[in-house]
Amino acid sequence: MLLEKDMAISNNFEVVKGSAASPAAVELRLPDVGRALRNFVISREAGEFLSGALAGAMTKAVLAPLETIRTRMIVGVGSKQIAGSFLQIIEEHGWQGLWAGNTINMVRIIPTQAIELGTFEYVKRVVSSAQEKWKDQGNRKLQVGNLMVDLSFSWISPIAVGGAAAGIVSTLTCHPLEVIKDRLTVNREIYPSISLAFRKICKDDGVGGLYAGIFPTLVGMLPYSTCYYFMYETVKSSYCQSKKKKNLNRAELLVIGAVSGFTASTISFPLEVARKRLMIGKMHGKCPPNMAAALAEVIREEGLLGLYRGWGASCLKVMPSSGITWMFYEAWKEVLLMDKFKQ
C-alpha cells in the first residue's frame, strides 16, 4: 500500500501520517548532535574558550613547583627564601612535594583560564561593538545643568572592561577550587586529597567555607585582572604598530605576556598577601576579620616590606606563567580558529 506522507516536523521529531486504514506513525528523529557539536566547536567563542583551557593546562603542568613555593612563602609556611623553601619541600615531601596540590591546580586552571580568556574576548567585542553602534547613530549627549555628558562612552576602554569582567566571572565560578588547592598546598597532612579536603571544609565550615575569602579575592582580582589584560593588549598593539607587523612571533608574545604579568602582580601584590592570609588564617586559628585587618596585621608583624613577602617568588611564577599562557593561547587560537575571525 502506498503511503502519503504528510510531514509535520518539530525540533526533535517528525510525524508521518498514513491512510485511513493505517494508524498515524510517529518517527522520532534525534537532532544531529555531531553537526551541532561541530558548529559549536568552530564558533569563535568556543575556540577562544578551548584555547584558554589548553593554554592554562599546559602552563600549569610546567610551572607547578613555583606555584607551590610561592603559596608557602606568602602564607608564612617554612623558609622565607626561595632556595630554602625549595630544599625544605624536597627534604620533607620529596620531589613530588613540589607538585603538591597540582591535581586540583589542573582541575582549577582549566575552567578558570577558559572562562577568563573567553569572557575577556567576548566582553571586549561587545563593548567595542556597542561603542561603534553609538558612534554610527551620532554621539548622543545628556545635558545636566551646564554640564554636557557624552553618552557614546568612547572614554571607556573595552580592554579594561573585558579584563575586569574576566577576573570577576572566573573568580566567582572557580573560587572553591582555589580554596581547596591552597589547603592541599599548605597542610597536606590534614587535607591529603581533593575529596577529603572538600568534605572536611563542608563539614567544618559548611558550603560557605568553599567561598572563604571571596570578597577580598574579588577586591584583589579586580585591579590585577584589569591591569593585566590592559597591559597585554596595549603593549601588543603598540609594538605591532611600531614594528609595522600584523602578527607577533612566539618569543615576542612570551616577553609581552611576561611584562604584563609582572606589572599587574607588582601593583596588586599587597592585596594578594592579605587575601592569602584570610584564606589560610582560619587553619591556624587566627583569621583576621577583613582585608584591612589582614593588611594591618602584616604591617604590624613584618613592617611595610611584609606586604611584598614572597614577591620575588611570585614574579618568578607570574612572569613565565603569563608569558607562556599568552604564547600557548595565541598559538591554539591560530589552530582552532584557523584565521576565520580577524580582529
mmCIF file of C-alpha atoms in Angstrom:
data_model
loop_
_atom_site.group_PDB
_atom_site.id
_atom_site.type_symbol
_atom_site.label_atom_id
_atom_site.label_comp_id
_atom_site.label_asym_id
_atom_site.label_seq_id
_atom_site.Cartn_x
_atom_site.Cartn_y
_atom_site.Cartn_z
ATOM 1 C CA MET A 1 0.000 0.000 0.000
ATOM 2 C CA LEU A 2 1.374 3.444 -0.905
ATOM 3 C CA LEU A 3 1.530 5.906 1.920
ATOM 4 C CA GLU A 4 1.023 9.580 1.646
ATOM 5 C CA LYS A 5 3.468 11.278 3.939
ATOM 6 C CA ASP A 6 2.331 14.477 5.442
ATOM 7 C CA MET A 7 5.356 15.890 7.241
ATOM 8 C CA ALA A 8 4.891 17.747 10.491
ATOM 9 C CA ILE A 9 8.368 18.458 11.749
ATOM 10 C CA SER A 10 9.163 19.653 15.228
ATOM 11 C CA ASN A 11 12.599 20.364 16.635
ATOM 12 C CA ASN A 12 13.161 16.785 17.730
ATOM 13 C CA PHE A 13 10.634 14.572 15.947
ATOM 14 C CA GLU A 14 8.698 14.070 12.735
ATOM 15 C CA VAL A 15 5.075 12.871 12.353
ATOM 16 C CA VAL A 16 4.331 10.569 9.413
ATOM 17 C CA LYS A 17 0.606 10.099 8.583
ATOM 18 C CA GLY A 18 -0.718 7.030 6.720
ATOM 19 C CA SER A 19 -4.003 6.302 5.020
ATOM 20 C CA ALA A 20 -7.274 5.806 6.842
ATOM 21 C CA ALA A 21 -6.587 2.090 7.052
ATOM 22 C CA SER A 22 -3.343 2.511 8.879
ATOM 23 C CA PRO A 23 -2.763 4.458 12.035
ATOM 24 C CA ALA A 24 -0.612 7.506 12.125
ATOM 25 C CA ALA A 25 3.030 6.709 12.682
ATOM 26 C CA VAL A 26 5.335 8.936 14.638
ATOM 27 C CA GLU A 27 9.006 8.810 13.726
ATOM 28 C CA LEU A 28 11.331 10.233 16.351
ATOM 29 C CA ARG A 29 14.348 11.902 14.849
ATOM 30 C CA LEU A 30 17.111 12.890 17.207
ATOM 31 C CA PRO A 31 18.899 16.152 16.494
ATOM 32 C CA ASP A 32 22.179 15.940 14.599
ATOM 33 C CA VAL A 33 24.428 16.100 17.635
ATOM 34 C CA GLY A 34 27.560 15.784 15.549
ATOM 35 C CA ARG A 35 26.687 18.771 13.395
ATOM 36 C CA ALA A 36 25.633 20.838 16.393
ATOM 37 C CA LEU A 37 28.883 19.988 18.116
ATOM 38 C CA ARG A 38 30.927 20.857 15.036
ATOM 39 C CA ASN A 39 29.123 24.178 14.682
ATOM 40 C CA PHE A 40 29.799 24.957 18.326
ATOM 41 C CA VAL A 41 33.463 23.952 18.174
ATOM 42 C CA ILE A 42 34.159 26.112 15.125
ATOM 43 C CA SER A 43 32.454 29.146 16.656
ATOM 44 C CA ARG A 44 34.685 31.964 17.772
ATOM 45 C CA GLU A 45 33.651 31.790 21.433
ATOM 46 C CA ALA A 46 34.206 28.035 21.647
ATOM 47 C CA GLY A 47 37.611 28.355 20.016
ATOM 48 C CA GLU A 48 38.686 31.014 22.482
ATOM 49 C CA PHE A 49 37.245 29.059 25.391
ATOM 50 C CA LEU A 50 39.082 25.873 24.416
ATOM 51 C CA SER A 51 42.288 27.764 23.626
ATOM 52 C CA GLY A 52 42.261 29.228 27.126
ATOM 53 C CA ALA A 53 41.713 25.822 28.713
ATOM 54 C CA LEU A 54 44.560 24.193 26.788
ATOM 55 C CA ALA A 55 46.942 27.084 27.387
ATOM 56 C CA GLY A 56 46.227 27.095 31.116
ATOM 57 C CA ALA A 57 46.690 23.341 31.472
ATOM 58 C CA MET A 58 49.986 23.290 29.597
ATOM 59 C CA THR A 59 51.357 26.227 31.552
ATOM 60 C CA LYS A 60 50.426 24.850 34.967
ATOM 61 C CA ALA A 61 51.962 21.473 34.232
ATOM 62 C CA VAL A 62 55.326 23.167 33.706
ATOM 63 C CA LEU A 63 55.237 25.762 36.483
ATOM 64 C CA ALA A 64 53.574 23.898 39.372
ATOM 65 C CA PRO A 65 56.737 23.882 41.585
ATOM 66 C CA LEU A 66 56.978 27.679 41.548
ATOM 67 C CA GLU A 67 53.306 27.939 42.496
ATOM 68 C CA THR A 68 53.891 25.643 45.493
ATOM 69 C CA ILE A 69 56.885 27.671 46.715
ATOM 70 C CA ARG A 70 55.047 30.951 46.156
ATOM 71 C CA THR A 71 51.984 29.903 48.161
ATOM 72 C CA ARG A 72 54.084 28.667 51.109
ATOM 73 C CA MET A 73 56.083 31.890 51.243
ATOM 74 C CA ILE A 74 53.027 34.140 51.030
ATOM 75 C CA VAL A 75 51.242 32.454 53.943
ATOM 76 C CA GLY A 76 54.409 32.179 56.046
ATOM 77 C CA VAL A 77 54.966 28.418 55.974
ATOM 78 C CA GLY A 78 58.590 27.256 56.155
ATOM 79 C CA SER A 79 61.620 29.162 54.869
ATOM 80 C CA LYS A 80 61.406 32.799 53.814
ATOM 81 C CA GLN A 81 63.890 32.253 50.983
ATOM 82 C CA ILE A 82 63.078 30.729 47.598
ATOM 83 C CA ALA A 83 66.041 28.321 47.623
ATOM 84 C CA GLY A 84 65.434 27.423 51.277
ATOM 85 C CA SER A 85 61.753 26.729 50.642
ATOM 86 C CA PHE A 86 62.663 24.608 47.623
ATOM 87 C CA LEU A 87 65.106 22.450 49.610
ATOM 88 C CA GLN A 88 62.745 22.201 52.575
ATOM 89 C CA ILE A 89 59.915 20.852 50.422
ATOM 90 C CA ILE A 90 62.187 18.221 48.886
ATOM 91 C CA GLU A 91 63.520 17.210 52.312
ATOM 92 C CA GLU A 92 60.071 16.871 53.874
ATOM 93 C CA HIS A 93 57.998 15.549 50.987
ATOM 94 C CA GLY A 94 60.406 14.515 48.247
ATOM 95 C CA TRP A 95 60.322 15.768 44.677
ATOM 96 C CA GLN A 96 56.614 15.081 44.419
ATOM 97 C CA GLY A 97 56.076 17.703 47.142
ATOM 98 C CA LEU A 98 56.852 20.376 44.553
ATOM 99 C CA TRP A 99 53.680 19.308 42.781
ATOM 100 C CA ALA A 100 51.548 19.286 45.950
ATOM 101 C CA GLY A 101 48.032 20.257 45.016
ATOM 102 C CA ASN A 102 48.871 20.064 41.313
ATOM 103 C CA THR A 103 45.907 17.819 40.530
ATOM 104 C CA ILE A 104 43.499 20.373 41.958
ATOM 105 C CA ASN A 105 45.615 23.035 40.267
ATOM 106 C CA MET A 106 44.934 21.426 36.905
ATOM 107 C CA VAL A 107 41.258 20.921 37.728
ATOM 108 C CA ARG A 108 41.111 24.574 38.757
ATOM 109 C CA ILE A 109 43.132 26.173 35.970
ATOM 110 C CA ILE A 110 41.372 24.548 33.019
ATOM 111 C CA PRO A 111 37.918 26.076 33.690
ATOM 112 C CA THR A 112 39.450 29.238 35.165
ATOM 113 C CA GLN A 113 41.573 30.092 32.124
ATOM 114 C CA ALA A 114 38.846 29.023 29.721
ATOM 115 C CA ILE A 115 36.247 31.227 31.426
ATOM 116 C CA GLU A 116 38.660 34.111 31.988
ATOM 117 C CA LEU A 117 40.053 34.364 28.471
ATOM 118 C CA GLY A 118 36.716 33.560 26.849
ATOM 119 C CA THR A 119 34.949 36.221 28.922
ATOM 120 C CA PHE A 120 37.647 38.797 28.186
ATOM 121 C CA GLU A 121 37.431 38.315 24.424
ATOM 122 C CA TYR A 122 33.624 38.288 24.388
ATOM 123 C CA VAL A 123 33.089 41.328 26.625
ATOM 124 C CA LYS A 124 35.772 43.280 24.770
ATOM 125 C CA ARG A 125 33.982 42.661 21.477
ATOM 126 C CA VAL A 126 30.564 43.502 22.928
ATOM 127 C CA VAL A 127 31.752 46.825 24.361
ATOM 128 C CA SER A 128 33.600 47.729 21.155
ATOM 129 C CA SER A 129 30.532 46.876 19.078
ATOM 130 C CA ALA A 130 28.291 48.960 21.340
ATOM 131 C CA GLN A 131 30.628 51.931 21.026
ATOM 132 C CA GLU A 132 30.678 51.631 17.241
ATOM 133 C CA LYS A 133 26.873 51.441 17.133
ATOM 134 C CA TRP A 134 26.532 54.559 19.267
ATOM 135 C CA LYS A 135 29.060 56.321 17.057
ATOM 136 C CA ASP A 136 27.157 55.428 13.875
ATOM 137 C CA GLN A 137 23.947 56.756 15.410
ATOM 138 C CA GLY A 138 25.616 60.026 16.301
ATOM 139 C CA ASN A 139 27.229 60.852 19.611
ATOM 140 C CA ARG A 140 24.351 61.421 21.982
ATOM 141 C CA LYS A 141 24.808 63.827 24.840
ATOM 142 C CA LEU A 142 22.891 64.488 28.005
ATOM 143 C CA GLN A 143 22.806 67.970 29.467
ATOM 144 C CA VAL A 144 22.847 68.179 33.238
ATOM 145 C CA GLY A 145 22.758 71.844 34.137
ATOM 146 C CA ASN A 146 25.761 73.406 32.438
ATOM 147 C CA LEU A 147 27.452 70.021 32.049
ATOM 148 C CA MET A 148 27.225 68.029 28.822
ATOM 149 C CA VAL A 149 27.669 64.290 29.357
ATOM 150 C CA ASP A 150 28.873 62.275 26.373
ATOM 151 C CA LEU A 151 26.739 59.134 26.162
ATOM 152 C CA SER A 152 28.872 57.488 23.471
ATOM 153 C CA PHE A 153 31.033 56.036 26.237
ATOM 154 C CA SER A 154 34.063 56.444 23.974
ATOM 155 C CA TRP A 155 36.122 57.126 27.085
ATOM 156 C CA ILE A 156 35.533 53.562 28.309
ATOM 157 C CA SER A 157 38.248 51.090 27.375
ATOM 158 C CA PRO A 158 36.778 47.808 26.049
ATOM 159 C CA ILE A 159 40.021 46.098 27.091
ATOM 160 C CA ALA A 160 39.788 47.324 30.690
ATOM 161 C CA VAL A 161 36.105 46.380 30.940
ATOM 162 C CA GLY A 162 36.824 42.971 29.432
ATOM 163 C CA GLY A 163 39.708 42.419 31.845
ATOM 164 C CA ALA A 164 37.638 43.360 34.874
ATOM 165 C CA ALA A 165 34.748 41.142 33.748
ATOM 166 C CA ALA A 166 37.123 38.241 33.110
ATOM 167 C CA GLY A 167 38.529 38.415 36.624
ATOM 168 C CA ILE A 168 35.144 38.705 38.314
ATOM 169 C CA VAL A 169 33.401 35.924 36.368
ATOM 170 C CA SER A 170 36.260 33.433 36.659
ATOM 171 C CA THR A 171 36.672 34.155 40.380
ATOM 172 C CA LEU A 172 33.001 33.695 41.201
ATOM 173 C CA THR A 173 32.917 30.455 39.222
ATOM 174 C CA CYS A 174 36.155 28.802 40.336
ATOM 175 C CA HIS A 175 36.853 30.165 43.842
ATOM 176 C CA PRO A 176 36.034 26.873 45.654
ATOM 177 C CA LEU A 177 38.772 25.143 43.678
ATOM 178 C CA GLU A 178 41.237 27.842 44.741
ATOM 179 C CA VAL A 179 40.323 27.303 48.399
ATOM 180 C CA ILE A 180 40.839 23.536 48.134
ATOM 181 C CA LYS A 181 44.120 23.995 46.259
ATOM 182 C CA ASP A 182 45.527 26.272 48.972
ATOM 183 C CA ARG A 183 44.539 23.835 51.729
ATOM 184 C CA LEU A 184 46.258 20.960 49.907
ATOM 185 C CA THR A 185 49.386 23.039 49.336
ATOM 186 C CA VAL A 186 49.800 24.388 52.881
ATOM 187 C CA ASN A 187 48.695 21.423 55.019
ATOM 188 C CA ARG A 188 48.954 18.115 53.224
ATOM 189 C CA GLU A 189 48.583 16.094 56.457
ATOM 190 C CA ILE A 190 45.121 17.425 57.284
ATOM 191 C CA TYR A 191 43.998 17.624 53.662
ATOM 192 C CA PRO A 192 45.592 14.624 51.908
ATOM 193 C CA SER A 193 43.286 14.572 48.869
ATOM 194 C CA ILE A 194 40.800 16.696 46.945
ATOM 195 C CA SER A 195 37.762 14.691 48.021
ATOM 196 C CA LEU A 196 38.759 14.655 51.700
ATOM 197 C CA ALA A 197 39.554 18.379 51.612
ATOM 198 C CA PHE A 198 36.159 19.085 50.072
ATOM 199 C CA ARG A 199 34.312 17.013 52.674
ATOM 200 C CA LYS A 200 36.282 18.427 55.605
ATOM 201 C CA ILE A 201 35.738 22.028 54.550
ATOM 202 C CA CYS A 202 31.997 21.444 54.096
ATOM 203 C CA LYS A 203 31.793 19.612 57.441
ATOM 204 C CA ASP A 204 33.746 22.192 59.445
ATOM 205 C CA ASP A 205 32.623 25.403 57.747
ATOM 206 C CA GLY A 206 29.615 24.467 55.667
ATOM 207 C CA VAL A 207 29.293 25.177 51.965
ATOM 208 C CA GLY A 208 30.208 28.784 52.709
ATOM 209 C CA GLY A 209 33.680 27.566 53.617
ATOM 210 C CA LEU A 210 34.329 26.922 49.945
ATOM 211 C CA TYR A 211 33.866 30.648 49.397
ATOM 212 C CA ALA A 212 36.090 31.736 52.289
ATOM 213 C CA GLY A 213 37.765 34.996 51.377
ATOM 214 C CA ILE A 214 35.648 35.568 48.267
ATOM 215 C CA PHE A 215 35.265 39.306 48.898
ATOM 216 C CA PRO A 216 38.995 40.046 49.342
ATOM 217 C CA THR A 217 39.676 37.779 46.381
ATOM 218 C CA LEU A 218 37.400 39.894 44.205
ATOM 219 C CA VAL A 219 38.941 43.089 45.574
ATOM 220 C CA GLY A 220 42.398 41.794 44.761
ATOM 221 C CA MET A 221 41.451 40.286 41.416
ATOM 222 C CA LEU A 222 39.778 43.388 40.006
ATOM 223 C CA PRO A 223 42.893 45.618 39.775
ATOM 224 C CA TYR A 224 45.096 42.683 38.792
ATOM 225 C CA SER A 225 42.877 41.417 36.003
ATOM 226 C CA THR A 226 42.129 44.891 34.652
ATOM 227 C CA CYS A 227 45.790 45.888 34.607
ATOM 228 C CA TYR A 228 46.928 42.517 33.267
ATOM 229 C CA TYR A 229 44.719 42.473 30.168
ATOM 230 C CA PHE A 230 45.036 46.202 29.566
ATOM 231 C CA MET A 231 48.845 45.981 29.652
ATOM 232 C CA TYR A 232 48.968 42.979 27.347
ATOM 233 C CA GLU A 233 46.633 44.352 24.684
ATOM 234 C CA THR A 234 48.092 47.869 24.829
ATOM 235 C CA VAL A 235 51.745 46.802 24.673
ATOM 236 C CA LYS A 236 50.985 44.242 21.978
ATOM 237 C CA SER A 237 49.114 46.796 19.844
ATOM 238 C CA SER A 238 51.782 49.487 20.296
ATOM 239 C CA TYR A 239 54.568 47.050 19.482
ATOM 240 C CA CYS A 240 52.812 45.845 16.331
ATOM 241 C CA GLN A 241 52.322 49.420 15.169
ATOM 242 C CA SER A 242 55.914 50.409 15.855
ATOM 243 C CA LYS A 243 57.267 47.355 14.024
ATOM 244 C CA LYS A 244 54.554 47.512 11.339
ATOM 245 C CA LYS A 245 53.630 43.886 11.973
ATOM 246 C CA LYS A 246 50.245 42.178 11.971
ATOM 247 C CA ASN A 247 51.294 39.099 13.936
ATOM 248 C CA LEU A 248 53.956 38.513 16.555
ATOM 249 C CA ASN A 249 56.214 35.513 16.856
ATOM 250 C CA ARG A 250 56.255 33.234 19.904
ATOM 251 C CA ALA A 251 59.213 34.940 21.579
ATOM 252 C CA GLU A 252 57.585 38.367 21.322
ATOM 253 C CA LEU A 253 54.311 37.079 22.764
ATOM 254 C CA LEU A 254 56.254 35.433 25.588
ATOM 255 C CA VAL A 255 58.007 38.678 26.547
ATOM 256 C CA ILE A 256 54.906 40.874 26.291
ATOM 257 C CA GLY A 257 52.885 38.414 28.358
ATOM 258 C CA ALA A 258 55.633 38.254 30.995
ATOM 259 C CA VAL A 259 55.853 42.048 31.271
ATOM 260 C CA SER A 260 52.071 42.302 31.614
ATOM 261 C CA GLY A 261 52.020 39.720 34.397
ATOM 262 C CA PHE A 262 54.924 41.377 36.209
ATOM 263 C CA THR A 263 53.274 44.813 36.149
ATOM 264 C CA ALA A 264 49.860 43.589 37.259
ATOM 265 C CA SER A 265 51.314 41.390 40.006
ATOM 266 C CA THR A 266 53.504 44.177 41.412
ATOM 267 C CA ILE A 267 50.590 46.610 41.602
ATOM 268 C CA SER A 268 48.161 44.198 43.280
ATOM 269 C CA PHE A 269 50.551 42.047 45.355
ATOM 270 C CA PRO A 270 49.722 43.520 48.806
ATOM 271 C CA LEU A 271 46.086 42.597 48.208
ATOM 272 C CA GLU A 272 47.197 39.092 47.264
ATOM 273 C CA VAL A 273 49.104 38.764 50.558
ATOM 274 C CA ALA A 274 46.040 39.874 52.512
ATOM 275 C CA ARG A 275 43.821 37.517 50.537
ATOM 276 C CA LYS A 276 46.028 34.518 51.251
ATOM 277 C CA ARG A 277 46.145 35.436 54.939
ATOM 278 C CA LEU A 278 42.371 35.455 55.126
ATOM 279 C CA MET A 279 42.010 32.165 53.268
ATOM 280 C CA ILE A 280 44.640 30.284 55.271
ATOM 281 C CA GLY A 281 44.317 32.097 58.622
ATOM 282 C CA LYS A 282 41.377 30.025 59.766
ATOM 283 C CA MET A 283 43.515 26.891 59.580
ATOM 284 C CA HIS A 284 45.934 28.396 62.110
ATOM 285 C CA GLY A 285 43.192 29.690 64.393
ATOM 286 C CA LYS A 286 43.908 33.389 63.819
ATOM 287 C CA CYS A 287 41.867 34.634 60.913
ATOM 288 C CA PRO A 288 41.731 38.450 60.510
ATOM 289 C CA PRO A 289 38.144 39.758 60.292
ATOM 290 C CA ASN A 290 38.622 41.585 56.978
ATOM 291 C CA MET A 291 41.167 42.632 54.370
ATOM 292 C CA ALA A 292 42.075 45.892 56.106
ATOM 293 C CA ALA A 293 42.771 43.961 59.320
ATOM 294 C CA ALA A 294 44.877 41.458 57.391
ATOM 295 C CA LEU A 295 46.951 44.246 55.857
ATOM 296 C CA ALA A 296 47.345 45.908 59.265
ATOM 297 C CA GLU A 297 48.424 42.595 60.803
ATOM 298 C CA VAL A 298 51.103 42.106 58.154
ATOM 299 C CA ILE A 299 52.442 45.645 58.627
ATOM 300 C CA ARG A 300 52.443 45.280 62.417
ATOM 301 C CA GLU A 301 54.279 41.961 62.377
ATOM 302 C CA GLU A 302 56.650 42.441 59.450
ATOM 303 C CA GLY A 303 56.597 46.118 58.502
ATOM 304 C CA LEU A 304 55.740 47.535 55.094
ATOM 305 C CA LEU A 305 58.113 45.108 53.406
ATOM 306 C CA GLY A 306 55.875 42.315 54.703
ATOM 307 C CA LEU A 307 53.295 43.381 52.125
ATOM 308 C CA TYR A 308 55.715 42.144 49.478
ATOM 309 C CA ARG A 309 56.852 38.985 51.202
ATOM 310 C CA GLY A 310 57.035 36.316 48.532
ATOM 311 C CA TRP A 311 57.014 38.937 45.763
ATOM 312 C CA GLY A 312 60.197 37.537 44.231
ATOM 313 C CA ALA A 313 58.782 34.015 44.102
ATOM 314 C CA SER A 314 55.521 35.425 42.784
ATOM 315 C CA CYS A 315 57.300 37.214 39.939
ATOM 316 C CA LEU A 316 59.283 34.078 39.131
ATOM 317 C CA LYS A 317 55.959 32.276 38.836
ATOM 318 C CA VAL A 318 53.754 35.000 37.337
ATOM 319 C CA MET A 319 56.131 36.204 34.620
ATOM 320 C CA PRO A 320 56.785 32.854 32.923
ATOM 321 C CA SER A 321 53.197 31.794 33.599
ATOM 322 C CA SER A 322 51.778 34.891 31.906
ATOM 323 C CA GLY A 323 54.211 34.735 29.028
ATOM 324 C CA ILE A 324 53.740 31.024 28.372
ATOM 325 C CA THR A 325 49.961 31.268 28.741
ATOM 326 C CA TRP A 326 49.661 34.006 26.125
ATOM 327 C CA MET A 327 52.091 32.214 23.834
ATOM 328 C CA PHE A 328 50.092 28.976 24.009
ATOM 329 C CA TYR A 329 46.767 30.816 23.858
ATOM 330 C CA GLU A 330 47.602 32.708 20.676
ATOM 331 C CA ALA A 331 49.032 29.526 19.142
ATOM 332 C CA TRP A 332 45.911 27.490 19.939
ATOM 333 C CA LYS A 333 43.676 30.257 18.593
ATOM 334 C CA GLU A 334 45.511 30.075 15.289
ATOM 335 C CA VAL A 335 44.946 26.324 15.153
ATOM 336 C CA LEU A 336 41.321 26.206 16.347
ATOM 337 C CA LEU A 337 40.003 29.337 14.681
ATOM 338 C CA MET A 338 42.095 28.867 11.536
ATOM 339 C CA ASP A 339 42.175 32.608 10.810
ATOM 340 C CA LYS A 340 38.395 32.642 10.290
ATOM 341 C CA PHE A 341 37.926 35.598 12.590
ATOM 342 C CA LYS A 342 40.150 38.589 12.090
ATOM 343 C CA GLN A 343 40.074 41.378 14.612
#
